[in-house]
Tab-separated table of C-alpha atoms and ligand atoms in Angstrom:
chain	number	residue	atom	x	y	z
A	13	MET	CA	0.197	0.240	-0.143
A	14	ALA	CA	1.351	3.060	-1.284
A	15	LEU	CA	2.450	6.123	2.046
A	16	PRO	CA	-0.196	7.780	2.957
A	17	SER	CA	0.619	11.716	2.421
A	18	PRO	CA	0.075	14.035	5.405
A	19	VAL	CA	-3.918	14.737	5.880
A	20	PRO	CA	-4.256	18.573	7.083
A	21	ILE	CA	-5.657	18.543	10.675
A	22	THR	CA	-7.684	20.750	13.277
A	23	LEU	CA	-6.246	20.961	16.737
A	24	PHE	CA	-8.648	20.734	20.335
A	25	GLY	CA	-7.133	20.562	23.287
A	26	ALA	CA	-3.368	21.648	21.521
A	27	THR	CA	-3.290	22.946	25.440
A	28	SER	CA	-2.727	19.434	26.945
A	29	THR	CA	0.890	17.206	27.209
A	30	SER	CA	-0.873	15.599	23.983
A	31	GLY	CA	-1.904	18.559	21.879
A	32	GLN	CA	1.675	20.364	22.380
A	33	ALA	CA	3.339	16.705	21.488
A	34	LEU	CA	1.374	16.711	18.619
A	35	ILE	CA	2.189	19.979	17.787
A	36	GLU	CA	5.374	19.854	18.268
A	37	LEU	CA	5.627	15.879	15.717
A	38	ALA	CA	3.681	18.069	13.258
A	39	ARG	CA	5.991	20.868	12.228
A	40	GLY	CA	5.912	21.667	8.748
A	41	ARG	CA	2.316	20.212	7.883
A	42	SER	CA	-0.562	21.674	7.791
A	43	LEU	CA	-2.163	21.882	11.785
A	44	VAL	CA	-4.796	24.634	12.898
A	45	VAL	CA	-5.730	24.607	16.020
A	46	ALA	CA	-8.711	25.438	17.750
A	47	GLY	CA	-10.162	26.041	20.923
A	48	ARG	CA	-10.430	29.223	23.556
A	49	ARG	CA	-6.603	30.155	23.717
A	50	PRO	CA	-4.010	29.719	21.375
A	51	ALA	CA	-0.841	27.517	20.915
A	52	LEU	CA	1.838	27.653	23.104
A	53	PRO	CA	5.046	28.406	20.819
A	54	PRO	CA	7.324	25.224	19.267
A	55	ALA	CA	10.217	24.133	21.504
A	56	GLY	CA	13.089	25.630	19.577
A	57	GLY	CA	11.349	28.303	17.948
A	58	GLY	CA	9.265	29.375	15.491
A	59	ASP	CA	5.975	30.295	15.520
A	60	PRO	CA	2.275	29.395	16.990
A	61	PRO	CA	0.523	27.655	14.282
A	62	PRO	CA	-2.489	29.335	13.178
A	63	PHE	CA	-5.675	29.597	15.786
A	64	LEU	CA	-9.043	29.284	15.186
A	65	PRO	CA	-10.603	30.739	17.889
A	66	CYS	CA	-13.800	27.714	18.902
A	67	ASP	CA	-15.221	27.257	22.703
A	68	LEU	CA	-16.592	23.635	22.479
A	69	GLU	CA	-19.506	24.607	24.897
A	70	ASP	CA	-20.332	27.110	21.802
A	71	ALA	CA	-20.570	26.806	18.185
A	72	CYS	CA	-18.240	27.521	16.002
A	73	GLY	CA	-19.462	30.435	12.652
A	74	GLU	CA	-19.603	27.684	9.567
A	75	SER	CA	-17.479	30.353	7.859
A	76	ARG	CA	-14.520	28.946	9.835
A	77	ALA	CA	-15.332	25.972	9.888
A	78	PRO	CA	-11.938	22.950	10.875
A	79	LYS	CA	-10.688	21.505	7.951
A	80	GLY	CA	-9.508	18.185	7.606
A	81	VAL	CA	-9.061	15.427	9.886
A	82	LEU	CA	-9.971	16.535	13.094
A	83	VAL	CA	-8.444	15.527	16.555
A	84	SER	CA	-9.284	16.083	19.647
A	85	PHE	CA	-7.406	16.217	23.528
A	86	ALA	CA	-10.353	18.160	24.686
A	87	PRO	CA	-12.884	16.639	26.798
A	88	ILE	CA	-15.041	13.868	25.089
A	89	TRP	CA	-17.779	14.719	26.675
A	90	THR	CA	-17.807	18.464	25.079
A	91	PHE	CA	-16.336	17.327	21.636
A	92	ALA	CA	-18.709	14.858	21.222
A	93	PRO	CA	-21.457	16.976	21.648
A	94	TRP	CA	-19.990	19.932	19.494
A	95	LEU	CA	-19.313	17.754	16.295
A	96	ALA	CA	-23.216	16.749	16.934
A	97	ARG	CA	-24.429	20.488	16.685
A	98	PHE	CA	-21.906	21.193	14.030
A	99	ALA	CA	-22.611	18.097	11.335
A	100	GLY	CA	-26.495	19.666	12.077
A	101	ASP	CA	-25.093	23.105	11.636
A	102	ASN	CA	-23.230	22.431	8.767
A	103	PRO	CA	-23.358	18.825	7.117
A	104	ALA	CA	-21.451	20.302	4.027
A	105	GLY	CA	-18.811	21.179	6.145
A	106	PHE	CA	-19.039	18.368	8.124
A	107	ALA	CA	-19.250	15.405	4.790
A	108	ALA	CA	-15.636	17.836	4.164
A	109	LEU	CA	-13.674	16.368	6.569
A	110	GLN	CA	-11.504	13.778	6.374
A	111	GLY	CA	-12.365	12.385	9.283
A	112	VAL	CA	-12.795	12.336	12.955
A	113	ILE	CA	-9.855	11.268	15.577
A	114	ALA	CA	-11.082	11.683	19.556
A	115	CYS	CA	-9.869	10.871	22.916
A	116	SER	CA	-11.639	8.955	25.255
A	117	SER	CA	-10.242	7.603	28.850
A	118	SER	CA	-9.520	4.095	29.914
A	119	SER	CA	-11.574	4.435	32.629
A	120	VAL	CA	-14.445	4.006	30.447
A	121	ILE	CA	-13.048	0.190	30.503
A	122	THR	CA	-11.573	-0.021	34.290
A	123	LYS	CA	-13.004	2.218	36.899
A	124	ARG	CA	-16.887	0.708	35.118
A	125	PHE	CA	-17.776	-1.329	38.277
A	126	ALA	CA	-16.774	1.092	40.379
A	127	ALA	CA	-18.541	1.812	43.705
A	128	ASN	CA	-18.371	5.540	44.112
A	129	ARG	CA	-20.491	7.579	43.143
A	130	PHE	CA	-17.678	9.814	41.074
A	131	ASP	CA	-16.417	7.134	39.305
A	132	ARG	CA	-19.234	5.707	38.141
A	133	ASP	CA	-20.533	9.388	36.918
A	134	LEU	CA	-17.054	9.401	34.663
A	135	VAL	CA	-17.897	6.500	33.334
A	136	GLN	CA	-21.253	7.075	32.204
A	137	ARG	CA	-20.092	10.782	30.414
A	138	LEU	CA	-18.066	8.863	29.160
A	139	GLY	CA	-20.047	6.007	27.806
A	140	GLN	CA	-22.455	8.342	25.993
A	141	ALA	CA	-19.766	10.493	24.728
A	142	GLU	CA	-18.418	7.746	22.739
A	143	ASP	CA	-21.903	6.214	21.511
A	144	GLN	CA	-22.848	10.020	20.923
A	145	LEU	CA	-19.707	10.575	18.235
A	146	THR	CA	-20.226	7.012	16.824
A	147	LEU	CA	-23.923	8.515	15.989
A	148	THR	CA	-23.127	11.515	14.624
A	149	CYS	CA	-19.551	9.861	12.200
A	150	THR	CA	-21.796	6.495	11.115
A	151	SER	CA	-25.156	9.077	10.650
A	152	HIS	CA	-22.749	11.436	8.432
A	153	ALA	CA	-20.488	8.172	7.070
A	154	ARG	CA	-17.159	10.221	8.097
A	155	PRO	CA	-14.359	7.338	9.706
A	156	LEU	CA	-13.706	7.351	13.187
A	157	HIS	CA	-11.380	6.439	15.793
A	158	ILE	CA	-12.150	6.858	19.521
A	159	LEU	CA	-8.514	6.769	21.610
A	160	ALA	CA	-8.967	5.380	25.626
A	161	PRO	CA	-5.089	5.731	26.948
A	162	THR	CA	-4.477	5.129	30.096
A	163	LEU	CA	-2.434	6.933	32.630
A	164	ILE	CA	-1.089	9.842	30.388
A	165	TYR	CA	2.393	10.882	31.605
A	166	GLY	CA	5.331	13.381	30.436
A	167	GLN	CA	6.888	17.288	28.690
A	168	ALA	CA	5.564	18.575	26.145
A	169	GLY	CA	7.254	22.092	25.899
A	170	PRO	CA	6.478	23.889	28.504
A	171	LEU	CA	3.458	21.860	29.467
A	172	GLY	CA	3.892	18.151	31.808
A	173	ASP	CA	1.568	15.797	33.060
A	174	ARG	CA	-0.099	15.758	36.063
A	175	ASN	CA	-0.419	12.825	37.666
A	176	LEU	CA	3.248	10.941	37.402
A	177	SER	CA	4.531	14.434	38.258
A	178	LYS	CA	2.449	14.513	41.331
A	179	LEU	CA	3.831	10.763	42.858
A	180	ARG	CA	7.109	11.986	41.943
A	181	GLN	CA	7.082	15.430	44.366
A	182	LEU	CA	5.039	13.009	46.719
A	183	LEU	CA	8.065	11.211	46.186
A	184	ARG	CA	10.551	13.551	47.067
A	185	ARG	CA	8.381	15.166	49.853
A	186	LEU	CA	8.316	11.561	51.556
A	187	PRO	CA	11.234	9.721	54.010
A	188	LEU	CA	9.160	5.791	53.388
A	189	LEU	CA	6.209	5.521	50.743
A	190	PRO	CA	3.414	2.729	51.925
A	191	LEU	CA	2.694	0.703	49.103
A	192	PRO	CA	-0.183	-2.317	48.986
A	193	GLY	CA	2.446	-5.081	48.080
A	194	GLN	CA	4.328	-4.060	44.152
A	195	GLY	CA	0.630	-3.421	43.536
A	196	GLY	CA	-1.098	-3.705	40.537
A	197	LEU	CA	-0.512	-3.444	36.869
A	198	ARG	CA	0.432	-0.079	34.925
A	199	GLN	CA	0.889	0.575	31.177
A	200	PRO	CA	1.459	4.778	31.092
A	201	ILE	CA	1.641	5.867	28.174
A	202	HIS	CA	4.322	9.381	26.944
A	203	CYS	CA	1.690	12.585	25.648
A	204	ARG	CA	4.808	11.784	22.764
A	205	GLN	CA	3.578	8.496	21.923
A	206	LEU	CA	-0.322	9.235	21.943
A	207	ALA	CA	0.102	12.186	20.076
A	208	ALA	CA	2.678	9.845	17.641
A	209	VAL	CA	-0.523	7.490	17.083
A	210	ALA	CA	-2.782	10.198	16.192
A	211	LEU	CA	-1.010	11.373	13.761
A	212	HIS	CA	-0.327	8.592	12.735
A	213	LEU	CA	-3.908	6.992	12.609
A	214	ALA	CA	-4.685	10.797	11.288
A	215	ASP	CA	-3.056	10.418	7.708
A	216	ARG	CA	-4.260	6.827	7.205
A	217	LEU	CA	-7.711	7.802	7.559
A	218	PRO	CA	-8.663	9.241	4.388
A	219	LEU	CA	-7.388	5.548	2.997
A	220	ALA	CA	-11.158	4.569	4.679
A	221	GLY	CA	-13.159	7.329	2.849
A	222	GLY	CA	-16.957	7.097	3.933
A	223	ASP	CA	-16.363	3.879	4.674
A	224	PRO	CA	-19.267	4.315	7.661
A	225	SER	CA	-18.079	0.586	9.436
A	226	HIS	CA	-15.089	2.360	9.940
A	227	GLN	CA	-15.301	3.097	13.374
A	228	VAL	CA	-12.644	2.045	15.961
A	229	HIS	CA	-11.861	2.153	19.461
A	230	LEU	CA	-8.706	1.940	20.611
A	231	PRO	CA	-7.777	1.184	24.113
A	232	LEU	CA	-4.352	2.645	24.653
A	233	GLY	CA	-0.957	2.343	26.605
A	234	GLY	CA	2.914	2.581	26.492
A	235	ASP	CA	5.159	0.170	25.599
A	236	GLU	CA	5.680	-1.387	28.796
A	237	THR	CA	3.359	-3.116	31.730
A	238	LEU	CA	4.963	-2.938	34.765
A	239	ALA	CA	4.031	-3.015	38.378
A	240	TYR	CA	3.121	0.105	40.795
A	241	ALA	CA	6.311	0.070	42.788
A	242	THR	CA	8.546	-0.669	39.576
A	243	MET	CA	6.489	2.122	37.591
A	244	LEU	CA	8.027	4.870	40.886
A	245	ARG	CA	11.167	3.357	40.910
A	246	ARG	CA	12.032	3.607	37.418
A	247	LEU	CA	10.961	7.457	38.017
A	248	GLN	CA	13.604	7.554	41.411
A	249	ASP	CA	15.971	5.639	38.481
A	250	ALA	CA	14.452	8.639	36.270
A	251	SER	CA	15.411	11.503	38.468
A	252	ALA	CA	18.770	13.810	38.101
A	253	PRO	CA	21.382	13.085	40.876
A	254	GLY	CA	20.919	14.533	44.103
A	255	ASP	CA	16.993	14.504	43.556
A	256	ALA	CA	14.932	13.985	47.000
A	257	ALA	CA	12.918	12.094	44.996
A	258	ARG	CA	15.500	9.643	44.566
A	259	ARG	CA	16.045	9.028	48.398
A	260	CYS	CA	12.574	7.532	49.241
A	261	ARG	CA	12.049	4.463	50.597
A	262	LEU	CA	9.329	2.257	49.156
A	263	LEU	CA	7.469	0.097	51.701
A	264	ALA	CA	5.477	-2.647	50.145
A	265	LEU	CA	3.218	-3.259	53.242
A	266	PRO	CA	0.806	-7.034	52.674
A	267	PRO	CA	-1.932	-5.841	50.752
A	268	ARG	CA	-4.467	-6.465	53.457
A	269	LEU	CA	-2.763	-4.512	56.462
A	270	PHE	CA	-2.301	-1.711	53.839
A	271	GLN	CA	-5.815	-1.843	52.682
A	272	SER	CA	-6.527	-1.878	57.344
A	273	LEU	CA	-4.827	0.542	57.053
A	274	ALA	CA	-6.562	2.878	54.433
A	275	ALA	CA	-9.825	1.878	55.565
A	276	PRO	CA	-10.573	5.653	57.724
A	277	LEU	CA	-10.814	7.396	54.159
A	278	LEU	CA	-13.654	5.311	53.208
A	279	LEU	CA	-15.729	7.603	55.908
A	280	LEU	CA	-13.632	11.303	54.820
A	281	SER	CA	-12.994	10.328	51.099
A	282	PRO	CA	-14.981	7.428	49.338
A	283	LYS	CA	-13.014	8.568	46.290
A	284	ASN	CA	-9.939	8.460	47.600
A	285	PHE	CA	-10.135	5.637	49.300
A	286	GLU	CA	-10.924	3.966	46.473
A	287	ALA	CA	-7.826	5.279	44.163
A	288	LEU	CA	-6.138	3.758	46.582
A	289	LEU	CA	-7.814	0.124	46.320
A	290	ARG	CA	-7.010	0.584	43.075
A	291	MET	CA	-3.394	0.692	43.121
A	292	SER	CA	-3.871	-2.585	44.201
A	293	ALA	CA	-5.996	-3.586	40.541
A	294	ASP	CA	-4.649	-4.570	36.728
A	295	LEU	CA	-4.728	-1.545	34.688
A	296	ALA	CA	-2.940	-3.273	31.742
A	297	GLY	CA	-3.689	-5.584	28.778
A	298	PHE	CA	-3.985	-2.060	26.031
A	299	THR	CA	-3.272	-1.646	22.666
A	300	PRO	CA	1.293	-0.884	23.447
A	301	ALA	CA	1.616	2.157	21.075
A	302	HIS	CA	4.310	0.813	19.215
A	303	ARG	CA	2.033	-1.316	18.102
A	304	ILE	CA	0.730	0.767	16.043
A	305	LEU	CA	3.259	3.167	14.942
A	306	GLY	CA	5.361	-0.362	14.147
A	307	GLY	CA	9.386	0.858	16.145
A	308	PRO	CA	10.529	-1.230	18.692
A	309	PRO	CA	8.877	-0.806	22.102
A	310	GLU	CA	10.254	2.479	24.145
A	311	PRO	CA	10.578	1.695	28.068
A	312	PHE	CA	9.800	3.148	30.822
A	313	PRO	CA	10.199	6.021	31.055
A	314	VAL	CA	10.062	7.755	27.526
A	315	LEU	CA	11.600	11.526	28.205
A	316	PRO	CA	11.410	13.817	28.448
A	317	LEU	CA	9.362	13.568	32.286
A	318	ALA	CA	7.167	16.693	34.010
A	319	ARG	CA	9.520	17.689	37.238
B	13	NAP	N1	-4.327	12.447	32.114
B	13	NAP	C1	-4.693	11.476	32.315
B	13	NAP	O1	-3.663	10.646	32.151
B	13	NAP	C2	-5.416	11.138	30.897
B	13	NAP	C3	-5.716	9.917	30.390
B	13	NAP	C4	-6.961	9.106	29.665
B	13	NAP	C5	-7.653	9.668	28.892
B	13	NAP	N2	-7.211	10.960	29.119
B	13	NAP	C6	-7.584	11.951	28.130
B	13	NAP	O2	-6.451	12.793	27.162
B	13	NAP	C7	-6.859	13.946	26.683
B	13	NAP	C8	-6.146	14.972	27.145
B	13	NAP	O3	-5.821	14.886	29.083
B	13	NAP	P1	-5.115	15.952	29.395
B	13	NAP	O4	-5.396	15.868	30.703
B	13	NAP	O5	-3.879	15.997	29.450
B	13	NAP	O6	-6.129	17.349	28.849
B	13	NAP	P2	-5.782	18.489	29.858
B	13	NAP	O7	-4.650	19.249	30.365
B	13	NAP	O8	-7.435	18.792	31.109
B	13	NAP	O9	-6.543	19.346	28.713
B	13	NAP	C9	-7.721	19.109	27.974
B	13	NAP	C10	-7.212	20.183	26.723
B	13	NAP	O10	-9.181	20.637	25.898
B	13	NAP	C11	-9.099	21.442	25.993
B	13	NAP	N3	-10.827	22.265	26.325
B	13	NAP	C12	-11.248	21.960	27.751
B	13	NAP	N4	-12.673	22.381	26.871
B	13	NAP	C13	-12.822	22.992	26.223
B	13	NAP	C14	-13.883	23.734	25.211
B	13	NAP	N5	-14.810	23.770	25.760
B	13	NAP	N6	-13.384	23.921	23.837
B	13	NAP	C15	-12.245	23.825	23.491
B	13	NAP	N7	-11.334	23.379	24.120
B	13	NAP	C16	-10.893	22.949	25.382
B	13	NAP	C17	-8.469	22.623	26.810
B	13	NAP	O11	-8.385	23.488	26.645
B	13	NAP	P3	-8.242	25.413	27.595
B	13	NAP	O12	-6.207	25.454	27.385
B	13	NAP	O13	-8.628	26.150	26.620
B	13	NAP	O14	-8.148	24.826	28.501
B	13	NAP	C18	-6.911	21.335	26.903
B	13	NAP	O15	-6.790	21.705	25.498
B	13	NAP	C19	-8.574	13.855	27.764
B	13	NAP	O16	-9.647	14.327	26.336
B	13	NAP	C20	-8.525	13.452	28.750
B	13	NAP	O17	-9.415	12.945	28.744
B	13	NAP	C21	-6.200	11.775	29.790
């Protein structure tokens, strides 16, 4: 099969780490940023991409309809209703799109049986938004990929994640971090890997043409699956010599003892209590990014890490 030529991209969620990483990867190709704020200038200089002001809570004007493939790293429950409105208000503009790639979350799978209301509501919002996107794209015969990534980490230009970086800050502050044994499995994905997968799939969407059966739901992770404790150890090892994160001792407690010690939290915050319980759960088994991209697997952690 001939290599597809780069398609024009309209990017929502450009101010997320994955959006910023996509801008860096898409340097030199046709890309417009749509959103509430323009993108930051790319690292290493150059102009930021052209900007299409568009709050997903509103409509974008018909005269400035997005073009090419729509890639979204915005919250899917905001993007899906906007896309349905856009398709209804401007069917010709929607039909001219080459396809849609939208980011959901693996939480739609992993939190399905959560006991607390916050996580159950999240699963419902994600599921409803995925259904709405699928309906919009199927009824207008536009190809769609829904990416459902697990834990996204890393730094892209000036932007850094707010999950593994928080764990690293905890490691810096505490002399000792108790864990439930080695913890469950994790498969974190670097924002650059997620952006690369989105670009790779965007370039192949036109091959699907208007095939309405081309609707893909892709749970996605990094290339390495590792126990929670190993993930923390690798973060310590990747920290600069002298970084306080290296000094924190990881204390593997018997999981039942860990859970008993965490039990009082159930009264204060069922959501945080369940998050602690989830440390023992295996949140892995997703398609590794390298299987889509075709290169060799990248061990965890992929650099750069957020500070
Ligand atoms: N973080 C994770 O570990 C994780 C895990 C699984 C899935 N995800 C999903 O992956 C994607 C990226 O996650 P993230 O945590 O990196 O994102 P984030 O930092 O929260 O950024 C969200 C992006 O969406 C844009 N946005 C939000 N509301 C908007 C609106 N009304 N109109 C236009 N743009 C809007 C924001 O733009 P502004 O600059 O205007 O705010 C920002 O660029 C999201 O779809 C998220 O649900 C994240």
